PDB file of C-alpha atoms in Angstrom:
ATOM      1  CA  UNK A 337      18.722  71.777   8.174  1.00 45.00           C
ATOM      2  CA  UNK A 338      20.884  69.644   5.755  1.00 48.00           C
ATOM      3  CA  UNK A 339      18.012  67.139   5.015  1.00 51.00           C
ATOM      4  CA  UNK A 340      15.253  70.429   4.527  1.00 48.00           C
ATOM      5  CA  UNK A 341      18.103  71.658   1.806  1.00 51.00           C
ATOM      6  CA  UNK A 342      18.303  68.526   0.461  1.00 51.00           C
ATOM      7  CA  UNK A 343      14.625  67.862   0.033  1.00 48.00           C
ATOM      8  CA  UNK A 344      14.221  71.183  -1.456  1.00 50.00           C
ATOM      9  CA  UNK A 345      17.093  70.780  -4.130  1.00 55.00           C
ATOM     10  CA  UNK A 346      15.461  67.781  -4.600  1.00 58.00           C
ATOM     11  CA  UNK A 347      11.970  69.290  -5.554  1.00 59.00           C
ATOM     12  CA  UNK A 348      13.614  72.040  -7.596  1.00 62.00           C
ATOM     13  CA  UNK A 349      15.444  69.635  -9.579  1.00 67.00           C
ATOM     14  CA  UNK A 350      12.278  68.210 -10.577  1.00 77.00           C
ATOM     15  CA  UNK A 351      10.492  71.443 -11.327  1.00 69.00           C
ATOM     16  CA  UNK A 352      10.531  71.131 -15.209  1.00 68.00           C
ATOM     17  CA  UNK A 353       8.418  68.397 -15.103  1.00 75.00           C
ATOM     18  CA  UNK A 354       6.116  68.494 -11.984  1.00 84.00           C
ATOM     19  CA  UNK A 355       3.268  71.646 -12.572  1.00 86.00           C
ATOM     20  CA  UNK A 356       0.055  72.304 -10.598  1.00 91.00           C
ATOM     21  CA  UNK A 357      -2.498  70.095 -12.116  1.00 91.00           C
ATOM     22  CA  UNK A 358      -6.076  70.862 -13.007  1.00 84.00           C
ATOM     23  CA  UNK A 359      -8.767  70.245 -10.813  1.00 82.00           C
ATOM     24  CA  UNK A 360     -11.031  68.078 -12.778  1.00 87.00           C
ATOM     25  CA  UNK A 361      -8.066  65.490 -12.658  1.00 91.00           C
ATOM     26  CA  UNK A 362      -6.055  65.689  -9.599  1.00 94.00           C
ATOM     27  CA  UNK A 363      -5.288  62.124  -9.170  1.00 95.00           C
ATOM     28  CA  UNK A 364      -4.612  60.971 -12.796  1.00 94.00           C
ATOM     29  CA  UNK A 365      -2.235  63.662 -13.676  1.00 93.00           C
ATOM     30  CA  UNK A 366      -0.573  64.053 -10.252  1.00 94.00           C
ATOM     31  CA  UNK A 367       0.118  60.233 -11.094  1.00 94.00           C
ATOM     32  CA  UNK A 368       0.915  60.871 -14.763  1.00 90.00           C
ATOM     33  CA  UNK A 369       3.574  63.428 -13.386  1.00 91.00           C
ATOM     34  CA  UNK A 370       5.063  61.753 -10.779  1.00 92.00           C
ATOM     35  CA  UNK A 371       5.451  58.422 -13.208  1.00 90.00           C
ATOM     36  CA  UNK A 372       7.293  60.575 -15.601  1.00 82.00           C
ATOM     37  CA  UNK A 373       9.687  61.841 -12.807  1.00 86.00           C
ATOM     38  CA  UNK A 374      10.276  57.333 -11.877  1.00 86.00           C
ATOM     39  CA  UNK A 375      10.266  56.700 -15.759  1.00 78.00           C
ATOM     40  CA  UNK A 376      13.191  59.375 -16.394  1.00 69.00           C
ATOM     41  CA  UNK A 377      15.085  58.737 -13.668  1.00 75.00           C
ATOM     42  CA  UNK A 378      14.804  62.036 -12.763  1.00 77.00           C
ATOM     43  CA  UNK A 379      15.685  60.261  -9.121  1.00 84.00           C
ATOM     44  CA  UNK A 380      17.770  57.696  -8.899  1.00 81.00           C
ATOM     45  CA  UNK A 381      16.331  54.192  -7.273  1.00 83.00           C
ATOM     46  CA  UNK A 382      17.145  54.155  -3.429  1.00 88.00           C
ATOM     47  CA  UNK A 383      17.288  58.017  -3.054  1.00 90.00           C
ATOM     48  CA  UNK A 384      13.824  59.703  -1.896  1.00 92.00           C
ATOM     49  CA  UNK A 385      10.912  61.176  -3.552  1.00 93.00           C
ATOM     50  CA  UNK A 386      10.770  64.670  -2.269  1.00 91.00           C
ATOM     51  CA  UNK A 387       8.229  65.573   1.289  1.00 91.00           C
ATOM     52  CA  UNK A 388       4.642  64.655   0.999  1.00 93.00           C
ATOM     53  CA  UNK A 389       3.834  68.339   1.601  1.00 93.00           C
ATOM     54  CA  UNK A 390       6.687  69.618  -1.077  1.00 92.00           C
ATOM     55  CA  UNK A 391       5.149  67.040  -4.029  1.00 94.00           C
ATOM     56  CA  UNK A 392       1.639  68.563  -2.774  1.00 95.00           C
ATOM     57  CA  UNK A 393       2.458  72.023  -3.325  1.00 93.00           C
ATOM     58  CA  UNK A 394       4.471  71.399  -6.710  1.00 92.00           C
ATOM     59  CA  UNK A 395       1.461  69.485  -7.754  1.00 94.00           C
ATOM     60  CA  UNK A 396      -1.163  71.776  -6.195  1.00 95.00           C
ATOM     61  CA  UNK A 397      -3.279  68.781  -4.980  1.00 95.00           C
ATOM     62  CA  UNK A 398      -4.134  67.798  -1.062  1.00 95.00           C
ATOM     63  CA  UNK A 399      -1.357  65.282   0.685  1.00 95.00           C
ATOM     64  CA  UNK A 400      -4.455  62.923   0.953  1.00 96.00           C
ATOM     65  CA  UNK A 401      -4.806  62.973  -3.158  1.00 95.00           C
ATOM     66  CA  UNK A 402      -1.194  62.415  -3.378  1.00 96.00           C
ATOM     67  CA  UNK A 403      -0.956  59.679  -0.961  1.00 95.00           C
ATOM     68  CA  UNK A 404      -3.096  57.666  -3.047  1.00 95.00           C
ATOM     69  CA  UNK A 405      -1.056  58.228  -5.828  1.00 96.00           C
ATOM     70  CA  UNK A 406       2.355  57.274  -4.191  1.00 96.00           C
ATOM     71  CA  UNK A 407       0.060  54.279  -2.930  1.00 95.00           C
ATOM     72  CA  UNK A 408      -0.521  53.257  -6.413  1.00 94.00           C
ATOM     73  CA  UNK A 409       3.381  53.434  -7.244  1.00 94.00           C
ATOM     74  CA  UNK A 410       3.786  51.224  -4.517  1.00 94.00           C
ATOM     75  CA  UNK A 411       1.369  48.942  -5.570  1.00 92.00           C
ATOM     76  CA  UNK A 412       3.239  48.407  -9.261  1.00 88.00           C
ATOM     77  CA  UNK A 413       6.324  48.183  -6.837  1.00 91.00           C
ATOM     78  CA  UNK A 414       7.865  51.260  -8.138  1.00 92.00           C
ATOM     79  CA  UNK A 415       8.103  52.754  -4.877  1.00 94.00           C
ATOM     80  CA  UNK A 416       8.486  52.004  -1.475  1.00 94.00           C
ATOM     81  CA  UNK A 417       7.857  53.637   2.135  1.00 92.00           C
ATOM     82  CA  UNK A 418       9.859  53.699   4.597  1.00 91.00           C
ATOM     83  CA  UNK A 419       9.147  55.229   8.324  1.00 87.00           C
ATOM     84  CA  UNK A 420      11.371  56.877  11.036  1.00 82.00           C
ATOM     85  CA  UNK A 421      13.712  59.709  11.140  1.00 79.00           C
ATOM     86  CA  UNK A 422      15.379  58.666   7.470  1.00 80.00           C
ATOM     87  CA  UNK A 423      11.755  57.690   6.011  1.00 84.00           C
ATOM     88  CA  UNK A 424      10.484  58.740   3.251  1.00 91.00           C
ATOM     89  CA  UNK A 425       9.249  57.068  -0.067  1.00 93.00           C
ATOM     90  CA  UNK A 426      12.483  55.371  -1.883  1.00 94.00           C
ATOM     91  CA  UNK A 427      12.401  54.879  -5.483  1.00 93.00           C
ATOM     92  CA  UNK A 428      13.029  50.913  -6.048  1.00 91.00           C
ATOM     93  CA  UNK A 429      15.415  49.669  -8.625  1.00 76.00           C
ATOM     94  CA  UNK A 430      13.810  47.353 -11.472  1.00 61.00           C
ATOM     95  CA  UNK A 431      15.250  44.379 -12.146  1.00 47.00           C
ATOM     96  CA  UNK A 432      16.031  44.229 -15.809  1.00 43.00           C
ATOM     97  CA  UNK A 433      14.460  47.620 -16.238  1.00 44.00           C
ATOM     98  CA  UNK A 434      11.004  46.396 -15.373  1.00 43.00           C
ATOM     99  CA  UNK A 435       8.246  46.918 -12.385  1.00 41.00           C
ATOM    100  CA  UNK A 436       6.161  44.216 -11.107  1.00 42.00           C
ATOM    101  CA  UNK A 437       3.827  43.558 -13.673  1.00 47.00           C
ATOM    102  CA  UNK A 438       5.891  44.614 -16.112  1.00 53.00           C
ATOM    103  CA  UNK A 439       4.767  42.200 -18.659  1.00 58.00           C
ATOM    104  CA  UNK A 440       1.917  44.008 -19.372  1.00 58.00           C
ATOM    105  CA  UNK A 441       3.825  47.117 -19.809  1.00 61.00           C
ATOM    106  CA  UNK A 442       5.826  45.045 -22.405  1.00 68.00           C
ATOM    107  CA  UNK A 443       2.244  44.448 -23.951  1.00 66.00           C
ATOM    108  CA  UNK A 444       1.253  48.145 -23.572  1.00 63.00           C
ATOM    109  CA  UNK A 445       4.181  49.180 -25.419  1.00 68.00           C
ATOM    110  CA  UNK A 446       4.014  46.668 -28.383  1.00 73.00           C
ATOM    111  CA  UNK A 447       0.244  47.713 -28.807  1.00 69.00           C
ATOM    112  CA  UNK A 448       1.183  51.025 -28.680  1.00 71.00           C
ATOM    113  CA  UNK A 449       3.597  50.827 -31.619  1.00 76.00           C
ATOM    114  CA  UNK A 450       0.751  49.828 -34.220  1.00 73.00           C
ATOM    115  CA  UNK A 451      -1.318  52.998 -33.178  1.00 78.00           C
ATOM    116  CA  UNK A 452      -0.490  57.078 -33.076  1.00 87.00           C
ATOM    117  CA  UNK A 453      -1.246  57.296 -29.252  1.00 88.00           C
ATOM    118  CA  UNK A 454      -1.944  60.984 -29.726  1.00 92.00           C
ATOM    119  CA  UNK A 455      -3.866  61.101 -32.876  1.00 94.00           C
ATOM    120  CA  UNK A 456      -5.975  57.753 -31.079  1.00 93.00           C
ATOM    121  CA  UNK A 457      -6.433  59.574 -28.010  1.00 95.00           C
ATOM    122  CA  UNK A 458      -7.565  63.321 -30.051  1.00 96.00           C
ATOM    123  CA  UNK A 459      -9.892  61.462 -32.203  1.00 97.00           C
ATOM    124  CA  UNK A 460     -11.406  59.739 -29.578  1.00 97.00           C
ATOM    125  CA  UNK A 461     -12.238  62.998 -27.615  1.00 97.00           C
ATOM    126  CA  UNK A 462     -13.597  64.701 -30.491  1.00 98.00           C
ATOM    127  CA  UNK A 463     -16.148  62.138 -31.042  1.00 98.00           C
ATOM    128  CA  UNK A 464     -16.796  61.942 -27.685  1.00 97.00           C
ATOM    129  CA  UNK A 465     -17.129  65.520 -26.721  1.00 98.00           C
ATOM    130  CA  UNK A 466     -19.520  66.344 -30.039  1.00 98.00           C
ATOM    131  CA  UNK A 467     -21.886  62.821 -28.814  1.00 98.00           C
ATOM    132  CA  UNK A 468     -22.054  64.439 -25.800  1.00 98.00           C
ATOM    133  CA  UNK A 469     -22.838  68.042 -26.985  1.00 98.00           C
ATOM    134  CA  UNK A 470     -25.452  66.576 -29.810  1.00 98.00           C
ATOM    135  CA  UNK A 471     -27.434  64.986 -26.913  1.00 98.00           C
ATOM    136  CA  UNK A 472     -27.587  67.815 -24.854  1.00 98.00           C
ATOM    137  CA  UNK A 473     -28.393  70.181 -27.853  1.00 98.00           C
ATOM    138  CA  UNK A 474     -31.146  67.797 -29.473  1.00 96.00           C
ATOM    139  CA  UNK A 475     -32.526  66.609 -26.388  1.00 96.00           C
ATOM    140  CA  UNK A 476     -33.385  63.272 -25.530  1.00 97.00           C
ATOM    141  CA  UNK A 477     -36.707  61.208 -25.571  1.00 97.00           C
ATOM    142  CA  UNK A 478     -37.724  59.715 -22.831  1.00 97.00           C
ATOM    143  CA  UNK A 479     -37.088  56.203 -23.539  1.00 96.00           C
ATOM    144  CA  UNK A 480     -33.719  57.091 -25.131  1.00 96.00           C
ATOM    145  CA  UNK A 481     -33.132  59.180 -21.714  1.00 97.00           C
ATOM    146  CA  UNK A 482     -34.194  55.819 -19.798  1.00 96.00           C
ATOM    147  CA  UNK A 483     -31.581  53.806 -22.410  1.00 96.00           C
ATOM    148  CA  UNK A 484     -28.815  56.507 -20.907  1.00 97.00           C
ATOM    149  CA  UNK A 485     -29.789  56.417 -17.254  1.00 97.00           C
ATOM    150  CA  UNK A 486     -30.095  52.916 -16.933  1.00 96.00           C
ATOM    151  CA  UNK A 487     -26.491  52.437 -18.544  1.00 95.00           C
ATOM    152  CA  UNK A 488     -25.049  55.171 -15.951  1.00 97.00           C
ATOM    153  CA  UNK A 489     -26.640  52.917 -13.094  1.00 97.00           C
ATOM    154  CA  UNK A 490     -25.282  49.596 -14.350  1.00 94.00           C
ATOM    155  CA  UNK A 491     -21.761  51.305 -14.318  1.00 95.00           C
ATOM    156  CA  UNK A 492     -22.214  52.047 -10.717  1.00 93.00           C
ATOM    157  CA  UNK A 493     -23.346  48.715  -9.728  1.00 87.00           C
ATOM    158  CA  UNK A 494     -20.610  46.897 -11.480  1.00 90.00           C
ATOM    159  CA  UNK A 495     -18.594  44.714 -10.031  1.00 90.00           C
ATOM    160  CA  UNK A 496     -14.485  45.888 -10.475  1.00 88.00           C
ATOM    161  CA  UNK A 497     -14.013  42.694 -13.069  1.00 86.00           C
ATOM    162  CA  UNK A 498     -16.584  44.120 -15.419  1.00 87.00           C
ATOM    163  CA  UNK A 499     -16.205  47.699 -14.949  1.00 92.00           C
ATOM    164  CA  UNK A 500     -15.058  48.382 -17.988  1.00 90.00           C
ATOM    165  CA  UNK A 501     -17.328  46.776 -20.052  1.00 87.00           C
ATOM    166  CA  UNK A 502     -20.060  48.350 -18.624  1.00 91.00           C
ATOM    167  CA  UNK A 503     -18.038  52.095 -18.985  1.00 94.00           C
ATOM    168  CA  UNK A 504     -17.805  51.165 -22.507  1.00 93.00           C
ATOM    169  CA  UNK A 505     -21.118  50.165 -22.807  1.00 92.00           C
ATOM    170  CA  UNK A 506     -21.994  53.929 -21.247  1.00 96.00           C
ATOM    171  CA  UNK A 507     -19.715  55.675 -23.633  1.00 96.00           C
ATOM    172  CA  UNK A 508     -21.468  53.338 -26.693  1.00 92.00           C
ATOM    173  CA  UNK A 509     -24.673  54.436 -25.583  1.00 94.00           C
ATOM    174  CA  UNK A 510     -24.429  58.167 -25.651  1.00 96.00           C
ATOM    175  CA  UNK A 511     -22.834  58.117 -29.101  1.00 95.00           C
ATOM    176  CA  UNK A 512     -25.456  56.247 -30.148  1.00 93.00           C
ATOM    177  CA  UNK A 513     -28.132  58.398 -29.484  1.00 96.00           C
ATOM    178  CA  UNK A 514     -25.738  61.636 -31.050  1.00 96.00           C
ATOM    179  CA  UNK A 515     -28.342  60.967 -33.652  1.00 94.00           C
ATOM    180  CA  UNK A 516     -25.361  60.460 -36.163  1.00 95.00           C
ATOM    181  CA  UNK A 517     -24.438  56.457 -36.885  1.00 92.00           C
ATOM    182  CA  UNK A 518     -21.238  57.603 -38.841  1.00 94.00           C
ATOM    183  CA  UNK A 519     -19.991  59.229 -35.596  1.00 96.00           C
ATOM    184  CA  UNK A 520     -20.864  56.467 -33.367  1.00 92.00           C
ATOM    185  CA  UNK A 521     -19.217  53.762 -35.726  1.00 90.00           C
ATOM    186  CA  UNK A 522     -16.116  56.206 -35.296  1.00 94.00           C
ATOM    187  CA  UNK A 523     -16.481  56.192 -32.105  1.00 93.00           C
ATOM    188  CA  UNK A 524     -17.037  52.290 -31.539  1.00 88.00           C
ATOM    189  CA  UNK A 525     -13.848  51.835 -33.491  1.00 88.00           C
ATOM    190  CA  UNK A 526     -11.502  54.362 -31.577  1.00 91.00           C
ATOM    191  CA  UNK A 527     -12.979  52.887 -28.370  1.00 91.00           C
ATOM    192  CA  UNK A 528     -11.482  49.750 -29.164  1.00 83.00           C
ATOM    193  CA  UNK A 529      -8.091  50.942 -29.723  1.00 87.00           C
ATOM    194  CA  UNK A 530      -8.454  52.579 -26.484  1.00 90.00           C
ATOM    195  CA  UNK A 531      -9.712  49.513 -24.671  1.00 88.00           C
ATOM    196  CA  UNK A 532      -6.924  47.704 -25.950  1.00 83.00           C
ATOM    197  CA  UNK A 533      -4.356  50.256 -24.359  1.00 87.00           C
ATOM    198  CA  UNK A 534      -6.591  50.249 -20.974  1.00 88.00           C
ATOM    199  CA  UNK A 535      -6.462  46.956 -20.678  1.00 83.00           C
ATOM    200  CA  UNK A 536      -2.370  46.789 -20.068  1.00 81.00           C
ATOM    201  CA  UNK A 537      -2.796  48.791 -17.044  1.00 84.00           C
ATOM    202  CA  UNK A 538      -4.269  48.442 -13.959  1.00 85.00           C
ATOM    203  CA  UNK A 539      -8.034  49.298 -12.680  1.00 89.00           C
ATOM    204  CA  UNK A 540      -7.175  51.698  -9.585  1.00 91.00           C
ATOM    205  CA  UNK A 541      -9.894  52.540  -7.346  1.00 90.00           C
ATOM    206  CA  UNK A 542      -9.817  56.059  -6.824  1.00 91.00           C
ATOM    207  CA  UNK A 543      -9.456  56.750 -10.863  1.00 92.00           C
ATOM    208  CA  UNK A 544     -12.750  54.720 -11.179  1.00 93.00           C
ATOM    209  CA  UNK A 545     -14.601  56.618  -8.588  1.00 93.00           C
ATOM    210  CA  UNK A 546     -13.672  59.803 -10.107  1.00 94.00           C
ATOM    211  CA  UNK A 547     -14.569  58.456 -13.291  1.00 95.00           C
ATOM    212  CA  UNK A 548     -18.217  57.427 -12.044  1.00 96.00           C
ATOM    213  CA  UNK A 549     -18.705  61.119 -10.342  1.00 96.00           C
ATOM    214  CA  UNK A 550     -17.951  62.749 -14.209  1.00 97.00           C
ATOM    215  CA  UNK A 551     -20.003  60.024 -15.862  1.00 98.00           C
ATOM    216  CA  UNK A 552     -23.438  61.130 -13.122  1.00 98.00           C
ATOM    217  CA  UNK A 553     -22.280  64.704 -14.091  1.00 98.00           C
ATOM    218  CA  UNK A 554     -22.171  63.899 -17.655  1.00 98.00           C
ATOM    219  CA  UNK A 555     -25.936  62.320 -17.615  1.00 98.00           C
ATOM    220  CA  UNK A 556     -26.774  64.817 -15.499  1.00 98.00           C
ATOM    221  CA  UNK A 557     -26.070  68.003 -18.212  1.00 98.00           C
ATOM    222  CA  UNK A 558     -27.025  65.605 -20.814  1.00 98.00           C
ATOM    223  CA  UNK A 559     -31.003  64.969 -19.453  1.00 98.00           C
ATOM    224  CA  UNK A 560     -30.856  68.525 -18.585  1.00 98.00           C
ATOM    225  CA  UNK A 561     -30.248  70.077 -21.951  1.00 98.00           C
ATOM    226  CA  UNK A 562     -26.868  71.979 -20.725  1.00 98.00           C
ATOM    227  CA  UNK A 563     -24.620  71.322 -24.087  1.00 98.00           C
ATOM    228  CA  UNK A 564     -21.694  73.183 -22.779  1.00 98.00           C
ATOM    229  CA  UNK A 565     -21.423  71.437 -19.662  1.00 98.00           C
ATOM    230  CA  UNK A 566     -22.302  67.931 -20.982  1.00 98.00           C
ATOM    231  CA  UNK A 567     -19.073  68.779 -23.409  1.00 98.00           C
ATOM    232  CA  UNK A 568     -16.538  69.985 -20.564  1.00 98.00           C
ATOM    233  CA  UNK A 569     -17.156  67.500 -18.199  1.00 98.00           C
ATOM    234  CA  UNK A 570     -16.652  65.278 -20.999  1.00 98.00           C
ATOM    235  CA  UNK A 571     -13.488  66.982 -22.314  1.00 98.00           C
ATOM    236  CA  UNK A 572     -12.191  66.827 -18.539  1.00 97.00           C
ATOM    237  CA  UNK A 573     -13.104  63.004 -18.509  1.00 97.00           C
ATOM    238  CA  UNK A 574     -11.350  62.089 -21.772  1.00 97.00           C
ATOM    239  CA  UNK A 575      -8.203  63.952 -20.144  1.00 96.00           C
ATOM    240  CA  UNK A 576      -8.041  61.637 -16.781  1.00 95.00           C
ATOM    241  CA  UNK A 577      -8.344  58.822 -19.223  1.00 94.00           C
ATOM    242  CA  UNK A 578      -5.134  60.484 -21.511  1.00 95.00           C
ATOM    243  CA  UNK A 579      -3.308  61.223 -18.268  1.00 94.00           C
ATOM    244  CA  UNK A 580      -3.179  57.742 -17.214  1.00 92.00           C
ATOM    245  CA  UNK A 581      -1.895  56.524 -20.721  1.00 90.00           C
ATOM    246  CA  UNK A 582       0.712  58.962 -20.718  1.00 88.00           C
ATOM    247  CA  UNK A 583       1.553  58.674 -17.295  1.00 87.00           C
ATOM    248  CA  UNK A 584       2.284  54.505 -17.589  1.00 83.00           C
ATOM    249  CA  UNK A 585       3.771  55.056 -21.033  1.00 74.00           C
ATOM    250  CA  UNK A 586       5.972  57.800 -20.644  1.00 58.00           C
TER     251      UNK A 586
END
């Protein structure tokens, strides 16, 4: 009974800042959350996270979604899990204040200081959402539709070191054919701020293949003429990619 109270009071304490997340982006903002919780020391390192079945409810994703993520915090060696009666996942003390691999958080954070993060990250999903919205409206050619499929498929064949190159080489493509070069220079110019702020943290595996499931939707309502869904699933895709930078920078 004591260790159910304790886990709950536990939880509860950390109510202001965990919140069911939206579908689209289970993963990336469960993560985002739960990073804010480690980054504000919301718990202590060496006590426990709360239950796997109490952070899923909070959350309002499957235990299977957040076991990924709390494999992910282990990974940067924020976390740890422990098994038996007293298990549970332990928050780990950073030596000196940082994580493993927390050089490249140093970078992250003196990159960050030359750019607005929010205003970056706004901009960028304005562009992106109109690009996609213009191609849907205008319609595509074929060849410029074979340009757009044929950059979706080398994204799916690529291999994890050039992944995102060949995302960025997606994203270039469709605001290309907006039909509007000033918004694609925009857009070729934010995107590189971004990239530079991507490339501090890590590539994780289950972002990517939820990134590669919006970019087939994306195409997909794109070739098919469906403006308003080309422009949420892109709205929904530029927020997995904010949630991450939030979630490591917070």
């Amino acid at each position: 009974m004591g260790d159910m109270q304790e886990v709950r009071s536990a939880a509860d304490r950390l109510a202001p800042v965990l919140r069911p997340v939206r579908a689209g982006n289970g993963f990336e903002e469960a993560l985002e959350q739960i990073l804010q919780v480690l980054r504000l020391g919301l718990v202590p390192y060496g006590e426990r996270l709360p239950a796997e079945r109490e952070l899923a409810e909070r959350l309002g994703v499957s235990r299977v979604t957040l076991r990924e993520v709390l494999r992910v915090l282990q990974d940067e060696g924020l976390v740890e899990s422990r098994r038996g009666r007293y298990g549970g996942t332990f928050v780990l003390q950073r030596p000196g204040g940082e994580t493993r691999g927390g050089g490249a958080e140093d970078e992250l954070r003196r990159r960050i200081e030359k750019v607005d993060l929010e205003d970056t990250l706004r901009f960028r999903e304005v562009l992106e959402v109109g690009a996609a919205g213009l191609c849907a409206a205008h319609g595509l050619p074929e060849e410029q539709a074979d340009r757009l499929r044929a950059a979706l498929d080398a994204t799916h064949e690529a291999p994890l070191s050039d992944y995102r190159r060949l995302d960025t080489l997606l994203h270039l493509t469709l605001a290309d054919l907006s039909g509007s070069p000033s918004l694609a220079a925009q857009y070729a110019a934010v995107r590189a701020t971004v990239n530079d702020l991507l490339n501090c943290i890590p590539l994780l595996v289950r972002n990517l293949e939820h990134s590669q499931q919006q970019h087939t939707a994306l195409v997909g309502a794109v070739l098919e003429g469906d403006a308003d869904a080309a422009r949420e699933v892109m709205r929904e895709h530029c927020a997995g990619t904010a949630a991450l930078l939030r979630g490591f920078l917070t």
